[in-house]
Tab-separated table of N, CA and C in Angstrom:
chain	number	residue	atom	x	y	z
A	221	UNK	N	3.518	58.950	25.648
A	221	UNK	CA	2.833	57.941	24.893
A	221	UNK	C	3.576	57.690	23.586
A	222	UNK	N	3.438	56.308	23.042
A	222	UNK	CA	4.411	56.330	21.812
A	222	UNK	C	3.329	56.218	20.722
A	223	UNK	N	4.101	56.338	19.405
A	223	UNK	CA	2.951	56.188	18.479
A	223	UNK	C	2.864	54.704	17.892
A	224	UNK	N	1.700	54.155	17.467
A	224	UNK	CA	1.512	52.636	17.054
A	224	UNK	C	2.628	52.376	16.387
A	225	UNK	N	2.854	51.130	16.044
A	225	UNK	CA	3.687	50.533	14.945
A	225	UNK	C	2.441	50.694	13.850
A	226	UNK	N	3.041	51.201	12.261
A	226	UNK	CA	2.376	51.798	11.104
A	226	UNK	C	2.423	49.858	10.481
A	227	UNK	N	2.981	48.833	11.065
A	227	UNK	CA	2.859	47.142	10.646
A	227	UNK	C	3.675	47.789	9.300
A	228	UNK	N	3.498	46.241	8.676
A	228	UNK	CA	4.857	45.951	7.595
A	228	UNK	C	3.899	46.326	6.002
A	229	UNK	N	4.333	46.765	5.287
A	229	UNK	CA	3.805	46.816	4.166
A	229	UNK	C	4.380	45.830	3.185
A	230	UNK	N	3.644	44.917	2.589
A	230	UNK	CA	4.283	44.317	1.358
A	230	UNK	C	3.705	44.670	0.084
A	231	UNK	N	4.909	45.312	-0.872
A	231	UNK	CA	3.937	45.538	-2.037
A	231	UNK	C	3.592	43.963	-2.908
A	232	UNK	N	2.891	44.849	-3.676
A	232	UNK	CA	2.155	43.935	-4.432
A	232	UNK	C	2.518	42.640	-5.259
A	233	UNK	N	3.601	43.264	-5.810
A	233	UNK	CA	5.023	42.558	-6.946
A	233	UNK	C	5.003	41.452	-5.736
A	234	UNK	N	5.443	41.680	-4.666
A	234	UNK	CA	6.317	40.499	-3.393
A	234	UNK	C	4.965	39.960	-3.400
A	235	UNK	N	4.059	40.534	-2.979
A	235	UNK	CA	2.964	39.001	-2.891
A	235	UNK	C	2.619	38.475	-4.004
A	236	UNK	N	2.446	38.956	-4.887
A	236	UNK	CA	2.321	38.076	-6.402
A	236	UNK	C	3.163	37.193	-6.147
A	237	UNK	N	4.608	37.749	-6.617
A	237	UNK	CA	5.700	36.383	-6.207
A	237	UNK	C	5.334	35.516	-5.140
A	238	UNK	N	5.369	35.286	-4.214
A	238	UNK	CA	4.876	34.719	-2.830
A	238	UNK	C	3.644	33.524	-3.167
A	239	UNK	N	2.820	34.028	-3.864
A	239	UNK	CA	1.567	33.757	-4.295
A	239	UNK	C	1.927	32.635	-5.442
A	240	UNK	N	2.736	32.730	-6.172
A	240	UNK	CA	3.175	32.249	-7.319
A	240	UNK	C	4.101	31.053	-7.071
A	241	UNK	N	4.744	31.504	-5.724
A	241	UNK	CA	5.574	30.146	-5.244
A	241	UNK	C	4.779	29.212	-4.694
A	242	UNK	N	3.833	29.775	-3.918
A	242	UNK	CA	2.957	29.127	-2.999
A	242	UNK	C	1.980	28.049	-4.064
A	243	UNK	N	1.770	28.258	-4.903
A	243	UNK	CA	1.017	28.010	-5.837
A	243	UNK	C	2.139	26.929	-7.130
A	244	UNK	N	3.080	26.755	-7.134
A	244	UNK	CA	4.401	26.268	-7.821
A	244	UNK	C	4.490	24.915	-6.571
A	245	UNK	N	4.736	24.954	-5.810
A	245	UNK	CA	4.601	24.135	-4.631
A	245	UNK	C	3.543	23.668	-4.190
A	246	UNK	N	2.155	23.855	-4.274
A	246	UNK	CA	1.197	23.329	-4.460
A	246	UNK	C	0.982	22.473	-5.361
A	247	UNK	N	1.269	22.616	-7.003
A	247	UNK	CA	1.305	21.848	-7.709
A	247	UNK	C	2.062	20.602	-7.944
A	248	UNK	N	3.713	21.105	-7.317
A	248	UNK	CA	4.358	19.600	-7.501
A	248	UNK	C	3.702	18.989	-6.267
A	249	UNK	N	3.323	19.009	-5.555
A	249	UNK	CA	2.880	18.086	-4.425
A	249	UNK	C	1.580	17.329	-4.891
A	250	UNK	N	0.517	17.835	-5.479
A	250	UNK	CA	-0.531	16.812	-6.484
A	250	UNK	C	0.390	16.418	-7.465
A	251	UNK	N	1.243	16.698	-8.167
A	251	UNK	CA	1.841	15.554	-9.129
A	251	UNK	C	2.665	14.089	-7.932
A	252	UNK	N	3.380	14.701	-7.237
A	252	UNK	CA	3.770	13.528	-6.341
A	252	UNK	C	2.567	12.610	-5.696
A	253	UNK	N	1.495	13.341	-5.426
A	253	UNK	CA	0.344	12.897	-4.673
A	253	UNK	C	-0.241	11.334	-6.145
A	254	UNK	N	-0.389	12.163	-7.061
A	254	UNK	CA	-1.020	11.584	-8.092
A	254	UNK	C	-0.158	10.284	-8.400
A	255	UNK	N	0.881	10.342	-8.652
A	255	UNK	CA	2.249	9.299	-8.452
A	255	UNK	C	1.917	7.901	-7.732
A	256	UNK	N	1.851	8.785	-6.043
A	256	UNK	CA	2.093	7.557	-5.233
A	256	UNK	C	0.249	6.778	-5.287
A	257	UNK	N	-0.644	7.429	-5.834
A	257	UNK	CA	-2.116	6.864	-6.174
A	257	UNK	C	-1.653	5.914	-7.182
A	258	UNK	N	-1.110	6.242	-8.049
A	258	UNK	CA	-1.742	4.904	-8.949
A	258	UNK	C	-0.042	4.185	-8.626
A	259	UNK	N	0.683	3.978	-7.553
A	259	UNK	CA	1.452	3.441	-7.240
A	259	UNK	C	0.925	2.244	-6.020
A	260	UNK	N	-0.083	3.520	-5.262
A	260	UNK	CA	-0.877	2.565	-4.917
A	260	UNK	C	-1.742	1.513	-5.720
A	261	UNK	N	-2.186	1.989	-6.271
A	261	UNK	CA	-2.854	1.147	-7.348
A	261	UNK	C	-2.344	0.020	-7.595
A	262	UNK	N	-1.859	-0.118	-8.069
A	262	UNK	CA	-0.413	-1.384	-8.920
A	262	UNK	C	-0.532	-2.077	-7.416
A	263	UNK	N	0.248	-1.722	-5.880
A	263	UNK	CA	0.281	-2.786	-5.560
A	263	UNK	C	-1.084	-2.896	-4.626
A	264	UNK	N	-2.160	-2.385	-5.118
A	264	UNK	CA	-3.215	-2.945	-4.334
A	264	UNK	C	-3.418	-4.730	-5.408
A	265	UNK	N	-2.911	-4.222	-6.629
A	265	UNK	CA	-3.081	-5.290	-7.460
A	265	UNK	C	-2.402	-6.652	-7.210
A	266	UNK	N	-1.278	-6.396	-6.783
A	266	UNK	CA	0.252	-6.814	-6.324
A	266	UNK	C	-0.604	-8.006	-5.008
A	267	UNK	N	-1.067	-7.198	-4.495
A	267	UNK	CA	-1.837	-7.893	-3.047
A	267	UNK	C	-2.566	-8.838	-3.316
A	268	UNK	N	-3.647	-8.654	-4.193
A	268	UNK	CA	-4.262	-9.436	-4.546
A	268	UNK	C	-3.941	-11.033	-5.298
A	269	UNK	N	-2.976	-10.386	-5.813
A	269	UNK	CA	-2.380	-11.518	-6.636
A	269	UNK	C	-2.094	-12.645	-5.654
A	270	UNK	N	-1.093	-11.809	-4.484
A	270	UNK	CA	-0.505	-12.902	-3.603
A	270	UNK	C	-1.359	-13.867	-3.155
A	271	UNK	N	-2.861	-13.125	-2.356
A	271	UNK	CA	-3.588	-13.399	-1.800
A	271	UNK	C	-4.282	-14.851	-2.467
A	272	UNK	N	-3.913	-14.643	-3.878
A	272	UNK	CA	-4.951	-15.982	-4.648
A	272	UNK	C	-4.082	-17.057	-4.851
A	273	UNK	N	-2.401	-16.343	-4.297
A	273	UNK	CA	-1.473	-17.814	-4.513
A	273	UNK	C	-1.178	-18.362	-3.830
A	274	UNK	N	-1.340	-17.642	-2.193
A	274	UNK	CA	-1.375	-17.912	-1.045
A	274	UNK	C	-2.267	-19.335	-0.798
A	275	UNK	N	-3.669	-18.355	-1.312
A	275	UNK	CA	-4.763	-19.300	-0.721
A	275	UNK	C	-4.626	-20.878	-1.729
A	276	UNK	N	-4.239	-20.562	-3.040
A	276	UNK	CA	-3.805	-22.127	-3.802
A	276	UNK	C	-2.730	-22.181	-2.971
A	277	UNK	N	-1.764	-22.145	-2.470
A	277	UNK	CA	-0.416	-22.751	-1.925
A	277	UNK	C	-0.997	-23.854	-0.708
A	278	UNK	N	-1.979	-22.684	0.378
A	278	UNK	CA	-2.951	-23.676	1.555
A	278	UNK	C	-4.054	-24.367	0.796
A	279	UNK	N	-3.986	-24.474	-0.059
A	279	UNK	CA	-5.461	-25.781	-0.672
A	279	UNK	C	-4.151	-27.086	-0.708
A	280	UNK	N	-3.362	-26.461	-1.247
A	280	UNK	CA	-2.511	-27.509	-1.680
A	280	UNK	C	-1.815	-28.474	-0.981
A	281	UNK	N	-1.525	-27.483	0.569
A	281	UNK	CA	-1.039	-28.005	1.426
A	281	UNK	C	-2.066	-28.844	2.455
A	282	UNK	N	-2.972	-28.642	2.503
A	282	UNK	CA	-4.278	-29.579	3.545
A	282	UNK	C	-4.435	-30.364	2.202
A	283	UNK	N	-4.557	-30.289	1.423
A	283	UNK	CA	-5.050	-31.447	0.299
A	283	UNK	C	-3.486	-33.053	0.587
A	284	UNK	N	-2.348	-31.953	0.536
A	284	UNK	CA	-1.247	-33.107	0.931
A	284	UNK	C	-1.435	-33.737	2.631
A	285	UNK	N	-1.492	-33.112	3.186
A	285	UNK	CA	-1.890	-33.320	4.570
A	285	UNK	C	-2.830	-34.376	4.713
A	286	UNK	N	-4.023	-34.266	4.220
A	286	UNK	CA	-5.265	-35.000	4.074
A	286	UNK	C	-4.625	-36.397	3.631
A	287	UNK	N	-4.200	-36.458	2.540
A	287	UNK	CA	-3.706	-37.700	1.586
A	287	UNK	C	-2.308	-38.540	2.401
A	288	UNK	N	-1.767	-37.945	3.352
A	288	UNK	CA	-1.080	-38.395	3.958
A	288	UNK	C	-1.778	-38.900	5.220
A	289	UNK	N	-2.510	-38.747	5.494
A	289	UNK	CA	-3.549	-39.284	6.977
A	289	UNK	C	-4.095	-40.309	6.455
A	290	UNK	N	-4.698	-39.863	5.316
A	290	UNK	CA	-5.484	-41.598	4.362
A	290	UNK	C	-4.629	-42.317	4.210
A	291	UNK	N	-3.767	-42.016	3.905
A	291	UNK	CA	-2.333	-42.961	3.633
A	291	UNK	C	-1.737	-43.777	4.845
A	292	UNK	N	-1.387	-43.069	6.039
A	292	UNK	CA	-1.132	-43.733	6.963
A	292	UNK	C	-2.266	-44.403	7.721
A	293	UNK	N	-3.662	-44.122	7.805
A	293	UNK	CA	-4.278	-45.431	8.607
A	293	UNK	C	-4.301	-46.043	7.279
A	294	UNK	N	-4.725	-46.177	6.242
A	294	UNK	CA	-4.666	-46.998	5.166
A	294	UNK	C	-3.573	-48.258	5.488
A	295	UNK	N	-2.882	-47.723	5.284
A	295	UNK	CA	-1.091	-48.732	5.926
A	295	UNK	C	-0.933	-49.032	7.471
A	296	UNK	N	-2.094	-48.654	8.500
A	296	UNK	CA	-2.261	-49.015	9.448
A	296	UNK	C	-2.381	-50.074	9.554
A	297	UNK	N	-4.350	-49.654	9.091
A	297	UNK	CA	-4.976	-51.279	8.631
A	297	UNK	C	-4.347	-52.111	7.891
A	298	UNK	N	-3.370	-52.049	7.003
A	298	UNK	CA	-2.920	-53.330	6.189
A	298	UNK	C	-2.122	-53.726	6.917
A	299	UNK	N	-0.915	-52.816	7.654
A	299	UNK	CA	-0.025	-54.054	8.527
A	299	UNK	C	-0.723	-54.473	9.825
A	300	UNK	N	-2.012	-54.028	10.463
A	300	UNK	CA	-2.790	-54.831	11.347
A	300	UNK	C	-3.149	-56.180	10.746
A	301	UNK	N	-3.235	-56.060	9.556
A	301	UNK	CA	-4.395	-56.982	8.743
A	301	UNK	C	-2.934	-58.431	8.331
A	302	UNK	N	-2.047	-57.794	8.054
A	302	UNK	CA	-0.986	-58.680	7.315
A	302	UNK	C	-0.162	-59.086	9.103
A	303	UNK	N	-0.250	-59.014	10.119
A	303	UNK	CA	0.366	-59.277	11.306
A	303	UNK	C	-0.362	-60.158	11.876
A	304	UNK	N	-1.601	-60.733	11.178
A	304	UNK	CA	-2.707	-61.533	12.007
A	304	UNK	C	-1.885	-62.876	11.707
């Protein structure tokens, strides 16, 4: 019969350290985390913006659209009217 494995001992010093890295690396990752939040931020703002120049760019464009349809039967009826 053999005798157990007695497993690994780590002293204390090594897990402190260990503990201390683990914990060092934890922290820069909420500073990066915190970063890309209010990075988000900015372009949730960014979005919005577009979104309101977008939607004036399409007012602008059915408003020309529109005025060009009035325009052409407008000039329909007159050269029907001027061909009599």
């Amino acid at each position: 019969m053999t005798t157990p494995d007695p497993g690994v001992y780590i002293p204390p010093a090594q897990m402190y350290q260990e503990l201390r890295s683990l914990s060092d690396g934890v922290t820069r990752v909420e500073t990066k985390l915190d970063g890309i939040a209010r990075g988000l931020g900015e372009l949730g703002k960014d979005v919005a913006d577009h979104e309101v120049r977008i939607r004036a760019l399409e007012q602008t464009l059915w408003r020309a659209v529109g005025g060009a349809a009035v325009l052409g039967a407008g000039a329909g009826v007159l050269a029907q009217l001027l061909m009599r």
